[in-house]
Amino acid sequence: DPPRHDTAKTIQNLVAAGIEVKMITGDHLNIAKETARLIGMGINIHPGESTREATQDRNELIKHANGFAQVLPKDKREVVLVL
């Protein structure tokens, strides 16, 4: 699905308020990157599988990524726990 017409403005408002926004989606990586571009987010988006092995490198990746694509529910949990 394409982003809603007001999504880019919402992201802009959140960032202006000092809130870091990350995309977490089940969509394909290429779709996630294009969606991020359309709504003004960074495109440093990684596959959900990169969240699965608990390492310090993984934790740093989660902290610095703009988002994750092709995620499973357990991937979402890992991102939230690290953040």
PDB file of C-alpha atoms in Angstrom:
ATOM      1  CA  ASP A   1       0.000   0.000   0.000  1.00  0.00           C
ATOM      2  CA  PRO A   2       1.246   3.507  -0.714  1.00  0.00           C
ATOM      3  CA  PRO A   3       1.801   5.809   2.260  1.00  0.00           C
ATOM      4  CA  ARG A   4      -1.101   7.967   3.374  1.00  0.00           C
ATOM      5  CA  HIS A   5      -1.108  11.539   2.095  1.00  0.00           C
ATOM      6  CA  ASP A   6      -0.232  12.908   5.557  1.00  0.00           C
ATOM      7  CA  THR A   7       2.491  10.426   6.513  1.00  0.00           C
ATOM      8  CA  ALA A   8       5.449  12.579   5.422  1.00  0.00           C
ATOM      9  CA  LYS A   9       4.154  15.529   7.468  1.00  0.00           C
ATOM     10  CA  THR A  10       3.602  13.282  10.490  1.00  0.00           C
ATOM     11  CA  ILE A  11       7.180  11.975  10.260  1.00  0.00           C
ATOM     12  CA  GLN A  12       8.454  15.542   9.892  1.00  0.00           C
ATOM     13  CA  ASN A  13       6.528  16.644  12.996  1.00  0.00           C
ATOM     14  CA  LEU A  14       7.837  13.720  15.055  1.00  0.00           C
ATOM     15  CA  VAL A  15      11.437  14.422  14.063  1.00  0.00           C
ATOM     16  CA  ALA A  16      10.974  18.126  14.833  1.00  0.00           C
ATOM     17  CA  ALA A  17       9.755  17.115  18.301  1.00  0.00           C
ATOM     18  CA  GLY A  18      12.966  15.138  18.872  1.00  0.00           C
ATOM     19  CA  ILE A  19      11.446  11.695  18.341  1.00  0.00           C
ATOM     20  CA  GLU A  20      13.523   9.206  16.393  1.00  0.00           C
ATOM     21  CA  VAL A  21      11.340   7.302  13.933  1.00  0.00           C
ATOM     22  CA  LYS A  22      12.163   3.810  12.654  1.00  0.00           C
ATOM     23  CA  MET A  23      10.226   1.837  10.080  1.00  0.00           C
ATOM     24  CA  ILE A  24       9.443  -1.780  10.908  1.00  0.00           C
ATOM     25  CA  THR A  25       7.522  -3.530   8.154  1.00  0.00           C
ATOM     26  CA  GLY A  26       6.805  -6.917   6.691  1.00  0.00           C
ATOM     27  CA  ASP A  27       7.204  -5.451   3.201  1.00  0.00           C
ATOM     28  CA  HIS A  28      10.106  -6.384   0.940  1.00  0.00           C
ATOM     29  CA  LEU A  29      13.330  -4.450   1.541  1.00  0.00           C
ATOM     30  CA  ASN A  30      13.113  -2.559  -1.769  1.00  0.00           C
ATOM     31  CA  ILE A  31       9.513  -1.514  -1.075  1.00  0.00           C
ATOM     32  CA  ALA A  32      10.484  -0.346   2.426  1.00  0.00           C
ATOM     33  CA  LYS A  33      13.354   1.767   1.096  1.00  0.00           C
ATOM     34  CA  GLU A  34      11.158   3.395  -1.537  1.00  0.00           C
ATOM     35  CA  THR A  35       8.407   4.055   1.004  1.00  0.00           C
ATOM     36  CA  ALA A  36      10.960   5.589   3.374  1.00  0.00           C
ATOM     37  CA  ARG A  37      12.212   7.834   0.577  1.00  0.00           C
ATOM     38  CA  LEU A  38       8.662   8.934  -0.276  1.00  0.00           C
ATOM     39  CA  ILE A  39       7.891   9.937   3.329  1.00  0.00           C
ATOM     40  CA  GLY A  40      11.186  11.667   4.035  1.00  0.00           C
ATOM     41  CA  MET A  41      12.827   9.002   6.176  1.00  0.00           C
ATOM     42  CA  GLY A  42      16.357   7.712   5.798  1.00  0.00           C
ATOM     43  CA  ILE A  43      16.857   4.632   3.664  1.00  0.00           C
ATOM     44  CA  ASN A  44      19.315   2.847   5.967  1.00  0.00           C
ATOM     45  CA  ILE A  45      16.894  -0.072   6.188  1.00  0.00           C
ATOM     46  CA  HIS A  46      17.991  -3.649   6.820  1.00  0.00           C
ATOM     47  CA  PRO A  47      16.342  -7.049   6.508  1.00  0.00           C
ATOM     48  CA  GLY A  48      14.581  -8.292   9.633  1.00  0.00           C
ATOM     49  CA  GLU A  49      16.860 -11.299   9.789  1.00  0.00           C
ATOM     50  CA  SER A  50      19.711  -8.983  10.812  1.00  0.00           C
ATOM     51  CA  THR A  51      18.001  -8.526  14.198  1.00  0.00           C
ATOM     52  CA  ARG A  52      17.907 -12.208  15.107  1.00  0.00           C
ATOM     53  CA  GLU A  53      21.381 -12.977  16.460  1.00  0.00           C
ATOM     54  CA  ALA A  54      21.977 -11.216  19.786  1.00  0.00           C
ATOM     55  CA  THR A  55      25.377  -9.527  19.455  1.00  0.00           C
ATOM     56  CA  GLN A  56      26.786  -6.111  20.218  1.00  0.00           C
ATOM     57  CA  ASP A  57      27.111  -5.471  16.472  1.00  0.00           C
ATOM     58  CA  ARG A  58      23.422  -6.291  16.036  1.00  0.00           C
ATOM     59  CA  ASN A  59      22.517  -3.892  18.836  1.00  0.00           C
ATOM     60  CA  GLU A  60      24.523  -1.099  17.183  1.00  0.00           C
ATOM     61  CA  LEU A  61      22.890  -1.867  13.841  1.00  0.00           C
ATOM     62  CA  ILE A  62      19.440  -1.558  15.433  1.00  0.00           C
ATOM     63  CA  LYS A  63      20.328   1.730  17.094  1.00  0.00           C
ATOM     64  CA  HIS A  64      21.661   3.318  13.895  1.00  0.00           C
ATOM     65  CA  ALA A  65      19.272   1.866  11.293  1.00  0.00           C
ATOM     66  CA  ASN A  66      16.334   3.817   9.927  1.00  0.00           C
ATOM     67  CA  GLY A  67      14.299   0.650   9.896  1.00  0.00           C
ATOM     68  CA  PHE A  68      13.829  -3.010   9.099  1.00  0.00           C
ATOM     69  CA  ALA A  69      11.921  -4.843   6.376  1.00  0.00           C
ATOM     70  CA  GLN A  70      10.645  -8.379   5.912  1.00  0.00           C
ATOM     71  CA  VAL A  71      10.324  -8.639   9.682  1.00  0.00           C
ATOM     72  CA  LEU A  72       8.669 -11.314  11.766  1.00  0.00           C
ATOM     73  CA  PRO A  73       6.909 -10.524  15.031  1.00  0.00           C
ATOM     74  CA  LYS A  74       9.968 -11.719  16.983  1.00  0.00           C
ATOM     75  CA  ASP A  75      12.148  -9.260  15.015  1.00  0.00           C
ATOM     76  CA  LYS A  76       9.943  -6.378  16.178  1.00  0.00           C
ATOM     77  CA  ARG A  77      10.382  -7.516  19.759  1.00  0.00           C
ATOM     78  CA  GLU A  78      14.177  -7.602  19.408  1.00  0.00           C
ATOM     79  CA  VAL A  79      14.229  -4.042  18.039  1.00  0.00           C
ATOM     80  CA  VAL A  80      12.075  -2.758  20.886  1.00  0.00           C
ATOM     81  CA  LEU A  81      14.173  -4.531  23.518  1.00  0.00           C
ATOM     82  CA  VAL A  82      17.410  -3.049  22.160  1.00  0.00           C
ATOM     83  CA  LEU A  83      16.002   0.460  21.944  1.00  0.00           C
TER      84      LEU A  83
END
